[in-house]
Amino acid sequence: MSGTIMSAADIHRALTRIAHEVIERNEGADDIVLLGIPTRGEPLATRLGERIASVEPGFDAAASVGAIDITMYRDDLHRQPTRPIGSTKVPDRGIDDRIVVLVDDVLHTGRTIRAALDAIKDLGRPRAVQLAALVDRGHRELPIRADFVGKNLPTSRRERVDVHLSEIDGEDAVMVTERGDK
Amino acid sequence: MKHLLGTDGMSREDAVLLLDTAAQMAATQEREVRKLPTLRGKTVVNLFFEDSTRTRISFEAAAKRLSADVINFSAKGSSVSKGESLKDTALTLQAMGADAVVIRHSASGAAYQLAHSGWLRGSVLNAGDGTHQHPTQALLDAFTARRRLVDDPEGKGLDGLTLAIVGDVLHSRVVRSNVSLWTTLGAKVVLVAPPTLLPVGVSTWPVEVVHRLDHAIDRFDLDAVMMLRVQRERMTGGGDAFFPSPEEYTRLYGLDRSRMDRLPSHAIVMHPGPMNRGLEIAAEAADSDRSVIVEQVANGVAVRMAALYLLLAGEEAA
């Protein structure tokens, strides 16, 4: 299986659905904080915030969307070349006693999310943490699951999943390629 | 990057990466929990052959904020005072499993020797060697200036800025490091000192040299002024003196209220510390809104965290 798995329209629909699910699950959007994991979780969180605001007029997207860099919390730092550190932006109200929804593009081993949970712990104590991922490709190595998924995508470990977003890549698409044939 | 030995020969790309990383580190220091788990299990040795409490505690704070273990090794009262060579000290640290050695030494080139002799496998960070280099000081100066003077600083250098460094250029490793770094980042550097406190060969440096602070203020549109500490042992006394009297130095090179008021309104005042108030810098200047001297200290921790992160976090260089 390779090629484009999700088109721009598919991504749009998935995000709209996730926005509704987030509101429904939390019975409103009052205490929601969306934290995107750089690089591509950040624009996804911004888009989700806009969608939620269009449904829940009381939701202030600008004051409820941020980013959380997890580089310094990774468990594989010493196995890889040094990574540049992304930025962490927490809304002014903070995350204490609020509901944090982590937003990432691809959920894979779960290690990124574990690192994000550690990072959140250093920022404050939210009432709950939930996870939204555009694509869940399986192959979990930790007991972690997503609360909101755009698309479940069964993959083999040899395949690579690339999410392109217009804010960063100039187009919206999710693609799967065989490793090596790129 | 494996070692941080000096700013001479550092690429602009690496310099900007260090400053950008320092900005992220500084942001983490405003959080509720300031400690990061990043360097857990790594050991950083502070190897100080010269006393420098400020630099040592800054490195110590930086390493501890990243969860590294810190061992302080000062030459006084140690095996070094019993005559141990740098080589044997290095081999001892290697045997203890040091991942990084922060070295301050009175001999120029000591850090280079430690990094390239094969005595140590870990990274070496130069915290000042003789009159040669003090790279983290220059990086924190550049970081402080970039934060204050450059809009939206991420990814940028110091292009178009003019820095004046005033004082003892001859003995200063801070000057050498700053000249290389600021020039690499696109700034212009003006050195202000009496001829006796300028090194031979300064004419080959990529800088402008003037001998009066007033001339520098008149001739250049200064964005930052860095005052250097006058070391007391160099002030007076016999044929070894570098200038006639402290009063004369203050009159010609001291930054007082009237000189400060002639600087452009956005210009900042820097000092690597410790200050001699009333000698090279008047209290009015040190305590003014333009002074970023306390910020420099805070930024020093962030810059050293960035250096430790970039040298130690990645996979071991093969």
Short mmCIF file of C-alpha atoms in Angstrom, two decimals:
data_model
loop_
_atom_site.label_atom_id
_atom_site.label_comp_id
_atom_site.label_asym_id
_atom_site.label_seq_id
_atom_site.Cartn_x
_atom_site.Cartn_y
_atom_site.Cartn_z
CA MET A 1 0.00 0.00 0.00
CA SER A 2 1.48 3.29 -0.98
CA GLY A 3 0.49 6.65 -2.37
CA THR A 4 -1.78 9.35 -1.03
CA ILE A 5 -4.03 7.99 1.69
CA MET A 6 -5.76 11.19 2.74
CA SER A 7 -6.49 14.16 0.50
CA ALA A 8 -6.91 17.76 1.60
CA ALA A 9 -10.67 17.23 1.78
CA ASP A 10 -10.22 14.06 3.89
CA ILE A 11 -7.98 15.93 6.35
CA HIS A 12 -10.50 18.77 6.53
CA ARG A 13 -13.36 16.36 7.29
CA ALA A 14 -11.33 14.43 9.86
CA LEU A 15 -10.39 17.57 11.76
CA THR A 16 -13.97 18.82 11.76
CA ARG A 17 -15.12 15.50 13.18
CA ILE A 18 -12.40 15.50 15.84
CA ALA A 19 -13.39 19.04 16.84
CA HIS A 20 -16.95 17.89 17.41
CA GLU A 21 -15.79 14.80 19.31
CA VAL A 22 -13.62 16.90 21.60
CA ILE A 23 -16.55 19.17 22.46
CA GLU A 24 -18.92 16.25 22.93
CA ARG A 25 -16.58 14.25 25.13
CA ASN A 26 -15.89 17.24 27.36
CA GLU A 27 -19.44 18.59 27.35
CA GLY A 28 -18.37 21.91 25.95
CA ALA A 29 -15.04 23.55 25.34
CA ASP A 30 -14.69 25.78 28.41
CA ASP A 31 -11.58 24.24 29.92
CA ILE A 32 -9.95 22.89 26.78
CA VAL A 33 -6.31 23.66 26.02
CA LEU A 34 -4.97 22.35 22.73
CA LEU A 35 -1.23 21.69 22.74
CA GLY A 36 0.34 20.76 19.41
CA ILE A 37 3.54 18.76 19.29
CA PRO A 38 6.00 20.42 16.86
CA THR A 39 6.47 20.35 14.01
CA ARG A 40 3.16 19.34 12.43
CA GLY A 41 1.08 19.00 15.56
CA GLU A 42 1.30 22.77 15.95
CA PRO A 43 -0.70 23.80 12.85
CA LEU A 44 -3.09 20.91 13.48
CA ALA A 45 -3.81 22.27 16.96
CA THR A 46 -4.39 25.74 15.50
CA ARG A 47 -6.85 24.34 12.95
CA LEU A 48 -8.67 22.30 15.60
CA GLY A 49 -8.95 25.43 17.72
CA GLU A 50 -10.54 27.31 14.82
CA ARG A 51 -13.01 24.48 14.19
CA ILE A 52 -13.99 24.31 17.85
CA ALA A 53 -14.44 28.09 17.96
CA SER A 54 -16.76 27.95 14.95
CA VAL A 55 -19.00 25.48 16.80
CA GLU A 56 -18.65 26.91 20.31
CA PRO A 57 -18.67 30.70 20.03
CA GLY A 58 -17.53 31.08 23.64
CA PHE A 59 -14.23 29.30 22.90
CA ASP A 60 -11.31 31.70 22.58
CA ALA A 61 -8.99 29.85 20.20
CA ALA A 62 -6.10 32.29 20.54
CA ALA A 63 -6.05 31.88 24.32
CA SER A 64 -6.47 28.11 24.27
CA VAL A 65 -4.00 26.84 21.68
CA GLY A 66 -0.32 26.32 22.28
CA ALA A 67 2.62 24.09 21.51
CA ILE A 68 4.67 21.71 23.58
CA ASP A 69 8.17 20.73 22.51
CA ILE A 70 9.18 17.30 23.70
CA THR A 71 12.76 17.11 22.40
CA MET A 72 14.35 17.41 25.81
CA TYR A 73 12.12 14.67 27.21
CA ARG A 74 12.84 12.03 24.56
CA ASP A 75 14.23 8.66 25.63
CA ASP A 76 16.33 8.23 22.49
CA LEU A 77 18.38 11.43 22.56
CA HIS A 78 21.68 9.62 22.89
CA ARG A 79 20.92 7.36 19.93
CA GLN A 80 20.33 10.08 17.38
CA PRO A 81 22.11 13.13 16.08
CA THR A 82 21.45 16.23 18.16
CA ARG A 83 18.01 17.61 17.44
CA PRO A 84 17.15 21.28 17.38
CA ILE A 85 14.73 22.27 20.12
CA GLY A 86 11.27 23.48 19.10
CA SER A 87 9.30 26.08 20.96
CA THR A 88 6.86 25.59 23.77
CA LYS A 89 4.00 28.08 23.98
CA VAL A 90 1.56 27.70 26.80
CA PRO A 91 -1.57 29.88 26.87
CA ASP A 92 -1.42 32.60 29.52
CA ARG A 93 -4.06 30.95 31.66
CA GLY A 94 -1.75 27.96 32.07
CA ILE A 95 -2.84 24.33 32.11
CA ASP A 96 -3.60 23.82 35.80
CA ASP A 97 -7.01 22.17 36.29
CA ARG A 98 -7.82 22.42 32.60
CA ILE A 99 -8.24 19.67 30.04
CA VAL A 100 -5.20 19.36 27.82
CA VAL A 101 -5.70 17.83 24.38
CA LEU A 102 -2.36 16.85 22.89
CA VAL A 103 -2.36 17.11 19.11
CA ASP A 104 0.07 15.22 16.89
CA ASP A 105 0.12 14.25 13.24
CA VAL A 106 1.04 10.56 13.45
CA LEU A 107 0.65 8.25 16.43
CA HIS A 108 3.16 5.43 16.09
CA THR A 109 5.20 3.90 18.92
CA GLY A 110 3.72 6.16 21.59
CA ARG A 111 7.15 7.32 22.76
CA THR A 112 6.56 10.90 21.65
CA ILE A 113 3.38 10.95 23.69
CA ARG A 114 5.16 9.54 26.73
CA ALA A 115 7.70 12.35 26.42
CA ALA A 116 4.88 14.88 26.04
CA LEU A 117 3.24 13.59 29.23
CA ASP A 118 6.52 14.17 31.07
CA ALA A 119 6.77 17.66 29.61
CA ILE A 120 3.20 18.46 30.68
CA LYS A 121 4.00 17.35 34.21
CA ASP A 122 6.68 20.07 34.37
CA LEU A 123 4.27 22.75 33.14
CA GLY A 124 1.50 22.17 35.61
CA ARG A 125 -1.24 19.78 36.65
CA PRO A 126 -4.12 19.53 34.21
CA ARG A 127 -7.40 17.92 35.22
CA ALA A 128 -7.07 15.47 32.34
CA VAL A 129 -4.92 14.86 29.31
CA GLN A 130 -6.40 13.58 26.07
CA LEU A 131 -4.77 12.74 22.77
CA ALA A 132 -5.80 13.62 19.23
CA ALA A 133 -3.88 12.25 16.26
CA LEU A 134 -4.56 12.77 12.57
CA VAL A 135 -3.28 9.28 11.76
CA ASP A 136 -2.91 6.24 13.98
CA ARG A 137 -0.56 3.86 12.24
CA GLY A 138 -0.26 1.27 15.01
CA HIS A 139 2.92 -0.46 16.26
CA ARG A 140 2.63 0.85 19.78
CA GLU A 141 5.59 0.18 22.10
CA LEU A 142 3.92 1.66 25.18
CA PRO A 143 0.45 1.35 26.71
CA ILE A 144 -0.85 4.54 25.10
CA ARG A 145 -3.92 5.09 22.92
CA ALA A 146 -5.51 8.08 21.23
CA ASP A 147 -8.85 9.53 22.32
CA PHE A 148 -9.51 11.10 18.92
CA VAL A 149 -8.23 9.67 15.65
CA GLY A 150 -8.56 11.12 12.15
CA LYS A 151 -7.82 7.87 10.40
CA ASN A 152 -6.70 4.44 11.52
CA LEU A 153 -4.06 3.33 9.08
CA PRO A 154 -2.76 -0.23 9.35
CA THR A 155 0.83 -0.14 8.16
CA SER A 156 3.83 -2.38 8.12
CA ARG A 157 6.91 -1.21 10.00
CA ARG A 158 8.73 -0.88 6.70
CA GLU A 159 6.36 1.76 5.46
CA ARG A 160 6.72 5.41 6.17
CA VAL A 161 3.83 7.78 6.79
CA ASP A 162 4.30 11.41 5.81
CA VAL A 163 1.83 14.10 6.73
CA HIS A 164 2.02 17.26 4.66
CA LEU A 165 0.26 20.40 5.85
CA SER A 166 -0.16 23.56 3.83
CA GLU A 167 1.28 25.76 6.61
CA ILE A 168 4.60 23.92 6.38
CA ASP A 169 4.68 21.91 3.16
CA GLY A 170 2.41 23.96 0.90
CA GLU A 171 -0.19 21.20 0.54
CA ASP A 172 -2.45 19.00 2.64
CA ALA A 173 -1.94 15.25 2.19
CA VAL A 174 -1.11 12.04 4.03
CA MET A 175 1.16 9.71 2.10
CA VAL A 176 2.51 6.22 2.64
CA THR A 177 5.72 5.10 1.00
CA GLU A 178 7.71 1.88 1.15
CA ARG A 179 10.96 2.60 2.89
CA GLY A 180 13.70 2.74 0.32
CA ASP A 181 11.58 3.52 -2.72
CA LYS A 182 11.51 7.21 -2.07
CA MET B 1 29.70 19.94 17.61
CA LYS B 2 31.94 17.88 19.84
CA HIS B 3 33.81 20.56 21.80
CA LEU B 4 33.30 24.26 22.48
CA LEU B 5 36.80 25.68 22.56
CA GLY B 6 36.45 29.15 21.10
CA THR B 7 34.41 31.39 18.88
CA ASP B 8 37.20 31.82 16.34
CA GLY B 9 36.42 29.53 13.46
CA MET B 10 32.86 28.95 14.65
CA SER B 11 30.48 29.01 11.70
CA ARG B 12 27.61 31.47 11.62
CA GLU B 13 25.24 28.52 11.37
CA ASP B 14 26.55 26.98 14.61
CA ALA B 15 26.55 30.34 16.37
CA VAL B 16 22.91 31.00 15.45
CA LEU B 17 21.96 27.43 16.45
CA LEU B 18 23.56 28.01 19.86
CA LEU B 19 21.70 31.29 20.32
CA ASP B 20 18.36 29.82 19.18
CA THR B 21 18.79 26.83 21.49
CA ALA B 22 19.66 29.19 24.33
CA ALA B 23 16.40 31.07 23.68
CA GLN B 24 14.43 27.84 24.13
CA MET B 25 16.42 27.03 27.27
CA ALA B 26 15.70 30.50 28.66
CA ALA B 27 11.98 29.91 28.05
CA THR B 28 12.09 26.71 30.12
CA GLN B 29 13.55 28.68 33.01
CA GLU B 30 10.31 30.62 33.39
CA ARG B 31 8.32 27.46 34.13
CA GLU B 32 7.10 26.18 37.43
CA VAL B 33 9.49 23.22 37.27
CA ARG B 34 12.76 24.43 35.81
CA LYS B 35 14.57 21.12 35.79
CA LEU B 36 14.66 19.16 32.54
CA PRO B 37 15.47 15.43 32.33
CA THR B 38 17.55 15.83 29.17
CA LEU B 39 21.06 14.94 30.40
CA ARG B 40 20.09 12.42 33.06
CA GLY B 41 22.96 10.03 33.66
CA LYS B 42 25.61 12.31 32.14
CA THR B 43 28.47 13.59 34.25
CA VAL B 44 29.88 17.09 33.87
CA VAL B 45 33.14 17.95 35.58
CA ASN B 46 33.98 21.56 36.36
CA LEU B 47 37.77 21.61 36.23
CA PHE B 48 38.87 25.03 37.47
CA PHE B 49 42.57 25.79 37.72
CA GLU B 50 41.74 29.47 38.26
CA ASP B 51 39.18 30.79 40.69
CA SER B 52 36.02 31.93 38.98
CA THR B 53 33.02 31.54 41.20
CA ARG B 54 30.60 33.17 38.76
CA THR B 55 31.47 31.06 35.75
CA ARG B 56 31.64 27.89 37.79
CA ILE B 57 28.25 28.31 39.44
CA SER B 58 26.73 29.30 36.12
CA PHE B 59 27.97 26.09 34.51
CA GLU B 60 26.93 24.15 37.59
CA ALA B 61 23.42 25.59 37.50
CA ALA B 62 23.16 24.88 33.76
CA ALA B 63 24.23 21.26 34.13
CA LYS B 64 21.93 20.69 37.10
CA ARG B 65 18.90 22.21 35.33
CA LEU B 66 19.47 19.57 32.64
CA SER B 67 19.72 16.82 35.29
CA ALA B 68 23.39 16.06 34.70
CA ASP B 69 25.57 15.09 37.65
CA VAL B 70 28.15 17.74 38.46
CA ILE B 71 31.57 17.21 39.96
CA ASN B 72 33.51 20.32 40.97
CA PHE B 73 37.24 20.03 40.82
CA SER B 74 39.22 23.09 41.81
CA ALA B 75 42.96 23.19 41.70
CA LYS B 76 43.38 24.61 45.17
CA GLY B 77 43.74 21.90 47.74
CA SER B 78 43.63 19.17 45.10
CA SER B 79 46.15 16.84 43.56
CA VAL B 80 47.10 19.66 41.18
CA SER B 81 48.61 21.65 44.03
CA LYS B 82 50.69 18.54 44.73
CA GLY B 83 52.14 18.80 41.25
CA GLU B 84 49.88 16.62 39.12
CA SER B 85 50.04 17.37 35.41
CA LEU B 86 47.05 18.28 33.25
CA LYS B 87 47.45 14.91 31.54
CA ASP B 88 47.17 12.90 34.73
CA THR B 89 44.23 14.97 35.90
CA ALA B 90 42.53 14.32 32.55
CA LEU B 91 43.18 10.59 32.74
CA THR B 92 41.70 10.52 36.23
CA LEU B 93 38.56 12.30 35.04
CA GLN B 94 38.30 9.93 32.09
CA ALA B 95 38.52 6.96 34.45
CA MET B 96 35.70 8.45 36.51
CA GLY B 97 33.49 8.62 33.43
CA ALA B 98 33.27 12.32 32.69
CA ASP B 99 31.04 12.99 29.69
CA ALA B 100 32.04 16.63 29.57
CA VAL B 101 34.83 18.66 31.13
CA VAL B 102 34.42 22.38 31.65
CA ILE B 103 37.91 23.79 31.97
CA ARG B 104 39.19 27.14 33.22
CA HIS B 105 42.96 27.48 33.04
CA SER B 106 45.50 30.28 33.21
CA ALA B 107 47.38 28.96 30.18
CA SER B 108 46.12 29.88 26.72
CA GLY B 109 45.45 26.70 24.76
CA ALA B 110 44.79 24.47 27.78
CA ALA B 111 41.29 23.61 26.55
CA TYR B 112 42.55 22.79 23.07
CA GLN B 113 45.25 20.56 24.53
CA LEU B 114 42.70 18.73 26.66
CA ALA B 115 40.34 18.24 23.70
CA HIS B 116 42.90 17.06 21.17
CA SER B 117 45.41 15.08 23.20
CA GLY B 118 43.36 11.89 23.28
CA TRP B 119 43.39 11.86 27.10
CA LEU B 120 39.63 12.25 27.28
CA ARG B 121 36.76 10.79 25.29
CA GLY B 122 34.22 13.35 26.48
CA SER B 123 33.46 16.85 25.28
CA VAL B 124 35.54 19.82 26.38
CA LEU B 125 34.02 23.24 27.08
CA ASN B 126 36.41 26.13 27.41
CA ALA B 127 35.46 28.32 30.35
CA GLY B 128 38.38 30.66 29.80
CA ASP B 129 42.00 29.86 28.94
CA GLY B 130 44.65 32.49 29.65
CA THR B 131 44.22 35.51 27.42
CA HIS B 132 42.84 33.38 24.59
CA GLN B 133 39.12 32.56 24.55
CA HIS B 134 36.02 32.47 26.74
CA PRO B 135 33.34 31.36 24.29
CA THR B 136 30.33 31.02 26.58
CA GLN B 137 30.84 34.59 27.79
CA ALA B 138 30.80 35.86 24.20
CA LEU B 139 27.74 33.75 23.43
CA LEU B 140 25.83 35.11 26.41
CA ASP B 141 26.81 38.67 25.43
CA ALA B 142 25.63 38.10 21.87
CA PHE B 143 22.47 36.41 23.13
CA THR B 144 21.67 39.31 25.46
CA ALA B 145 22.24 41.87 22.71
CA ARG B 146 20.23 39.90 20.15
CA ARG B 147 17.33 39.63 22.55
CA ARG B 148 17.35 43.35 23.28
CA LEU B 149 18.22 44.80 19.91
CA VAL B 150 16.94 42.44 17.20
CA ASP B 151 13.22 42.11 16.47
CA ASP B 152 11.94 38.56 16.21
CA PRO B 153 15.45 37.24 16.87
CA GLU B 154 15.07 33.52 16.09
CA GLY B 155 17.40 32.43 13.32
CA LYS B 156 19.04 35.84 13.06
CA GLY B 157 22.53 37.17 13.73
CA LEU B 158 23.59 40.65 14.82
CA ASP B 159 23.75 42.14 11.34
CA GLY B 160 24.22 45.87 11.17
CA LEU B 161 24.81 46.39 14.89
CA THR B 162 27.83 48.19 16.30
CA LEU B 163 29.42 47.15 19.57
CA ALA B 164 32.06 49.11 21.45
CA ILE B 165 34.28 47.22 23.89
CA VAL B 166 36.04 49.51 26.33
CA GLY B 167 39.01 48.67 28.51
CA ASP B 168 41.78 46.15 28.89
CA VAL B 169 41.83 44.49 25.48
CA LEU B 170 45.38 43.25 25.98
CA HIS B 171 44.63 40.77 28.76
CA SER B 172 41.05 39.98 27.88
CA ARG B 173 39.89 36.63 26.52
CA VAL B 174 36.35 38.03 26.64
CA VAL B 175 37.32 40.56 23.97
CA ARG B 176 38.92 37.99 21.70
CA SER B 177 35.87 35.74 21.89
CA ASN B 178 33.46 38.61 21.38
CA VAL B 179 35.34 40.05 18.41
CA SER B 180 35.21 36.72 16.54
CA LEU B 181 31.62 35.97 17.41
CA TRP B 182 30.11 39.40 16.76
CA THR B 183 31.99 39.69 13.46
CA THR B 184 30.79 36.24 12.39
CA LEU B 185 27.25 37.31 13.23
CA GLY B 186 27.54 40.40 11.05
CA ALA B 187 28.18 43.13 13.63
CA LYS B 188 30.89 45.76 13.68
CA VAL B 189 33.20 45.94 16.68
CA VAL B 190 34.97 49.06 17.94
CA LEU B 191 37.71 48.61 20.51
CA VAL B 192 38.36 51.50 22.90
CA ALA B 193 41.54 51.36 24.95
CA PRO B 194 44.76 53.19 25.70
CA PRO B 195 47.62 52.03 23.44
CA THR B 196 49.26 50.29 26.39
CA LEU B 197 46.26 47.99 26.78
CA LEU B 198 46.06 46.92 23.14
CA PRO B 199 47.86 43.79 21.94
CA VAL B 200 50.50 43.80 19.23
CA GLY B 201 48.78 42.89 16.00
CA VAL B 202 45.41 44.42 16.84
CA SER B 203 45.58 46.19 13.47
CA THR B 204 45.04 42.81 11.79
CA TRP B 205 41.81 42.19 13.73
CA PRO B 206 38.53 42.88 11.91
CA VAL B 207 37.81 45.85 14.18
CA GLU B 208 38.09 49.63 14.46
CA VAL B 209 40.35 50.93 17.20
CA VAL B 210 40.05 54.29 18.96
CA HIS B 211 41.87 55.54 22.01
CA ARG B 212 39.18 57.65 23.69
CA LEU B 213 35.67 56.65 24.72
CA ASP B 214 34.42 60.12 23.70
CA HIS B 215 35.72 59.60 20.17
CA ALA B 216 33.93 56.27 19.92
CA ILE B 217 30.66 57.83 21.06
CA ASP B 218 31.07 60.72 18.59
CA ARG B 219 32.17 58.72 15.59
CA PHE B 220 30.01 55.62 15.74
CA ASP B 221 26.32 54.93 16.07
CA LEU B 222 26.70 52.51 18.97
CA ASP B 223 24.05 49.90 19.75
CA ALA B 224 25.89 48.33 22.66
CA VAL B 225 28.75 49.32 24.92
CA MET B 226 30.63 46.66 26.83
CA MET B 227 32.73 47.88 29.73
CA LEU B 228 35.58 45.59 30.79
CA ARG B 229 36.78 45.25 34.34
CA VAL B 230 39.99 47.01 35.20
CA GLN B 231 42.13 44.54 37.03
CA ARG B 232 43.59 46.24 40.07
CA GLU B 233 47.01 44.70 39.74
CA ARG B 234 47.37 46.45 36.36
CA MET B 235 46.44 49.92 37.53
CA THR B 236 49.40 51.44 39.27
CA GLY B 237 52.85 50.73 40.50
CA GLY B 238 56.32 51.17 39.09
CA GLY B 239 57.31 50.51 35.50
CA ASP B 240 54.73 47.72 35.15
CA ALA B 241 51.73 50.03 35.19
CA PHE B 242 49.56 50.24 32.10
CA PHE B 243 48.12 53.67 32.86
CA PRO B 244 49.10 56.46 35.23
CA SER B 245 46.23 56.44 37.71
CA PRO B 246 42.72 55.10 38.28
CA GLU B 247 41.39 58.66 38.20
CA GLU B 248 42.81 59.24 34.74
CA TYR B 249 41.37 55.95 33.53
CA THR B 250 37.93 56.90 34.82
CA ARG B 251 38.19 60.33 33.20
CA LEU B 252 39.06 58.94 29.77
CA TYR B 253 37.37 55.52 29.71
CA GLY B 254 34.77 55.44 32.46
CA LEU B 255 31.11 55.26 31.52
CA ASP B 256 29.36 57.98 33.49
CA ARG B 257 25.97 59.64 33.21
CA SER B 258 26.99 62.29 30.66
CA ARG B 259 28.62 59.80 28.32
CA MET B 260 25.69 57.42 28.68
CA ASP B 261 23.27 60.22 27.78
CA ARG B 262 25.13 60.79 24.52
CA LEU B 263 24.53 57.21 23.37
CA PRO B 264 21.60 56.50 21.03
CA SER B 265 18.41 56.00 23.05
CA HIS B 266 18.19 52.28 22.32
CA ALA B 267 21.82 51.48 23.17
CA ILE B 268 22.50 48.96 25.93
CA VAL B 269 25.27 48.83 28.52
CA MET B 270 26.98 45.50 29.18
CA HIS B 271 29.63 44.31 31.62
CA PRO B 272 30.93 40.76 32.05
CA GLY B 273 31.34 41.30 35.81
CA PRO B 274 32.50 41.67 38.44
CA MET B 275 32.20 45.46 38.22
CA ASN B 276 34.35 48.13 39.81
CA ARG B 277 31.70 50.74 40.41
CA GLY B 278 33.15 54.20 40.18
CA LEU B 279 36.14 53.06 38.14
CA GLU B 280 35.18 51.77 34.69
CA ILE B 281 31.44 52.22 35.23
CA ALA B 282 29.54 54.75 37.32
CA ALA B 283 26.76 53.46 39.54
CA GLU B 284 24.31 55.57 37.53
CA ALA B 285 25.22 53.65 34.38
CA ALA B 286 25.29 50.25 36.05
CA ASP B 287 21.84 50.74 37.56
CA SER B 288 20.18 52.48 34.61
CA ASP B 289 17.46 51.07 32.37
CA ARG B 290 20.03 50.59 29.65
CA SER B 291 22.09 48.26 31.79
CA VAL B 292 21.60 44.57 30.93
CA ILE B 293 24.24 43.37 33.37
CA VAL B 294 21.88 41.29 35.51
CA GLU B 295 20.23 39.85 32.39
CA GLN B 296 23.67 38.77 31.21
CA VAL B 297 24.02 36.59 34.30
CA ALA B 298 20.62 34.94 33.81
CA ASN B 299 21.31 34.46 30.11
CA GLY B 300 24.64 32.88 30.98
CA VAL B 301 22.85 29.89 32.46
CA ALA B 302 20.63 29.52 29.36
CA VAL B 303 23.60 29.75 26.99
CA ARG B 304 25.56 27.15 28.96
CA MET B 305 22.52 24.86 29.01
CA ALA B 306 22.38 25.21 25.22
CA ALA B 307 26.08 24.40 24.87
CA LEU B 308 25.81 21.35 27.13
CA TYR B 309 22.70 20.18 25.29
CA LEU B 310 24.23 20.53 21.84
CA LEU B 311 27.48 18.82 22.87
CA LEU B 312 26.07 16.04 25.02
CA ALA B 313 22.53 15.13 24.02
CA GLY B 314 23.17 13.58 20.62
CA GLU B 315 24.59 10.18 19.82
CA GLU B 316 28.23 9.74 20.64
CA ALA B 317 30.36 10.92 17.78
CA ALA B 318 31.96 7.92 16.18
#
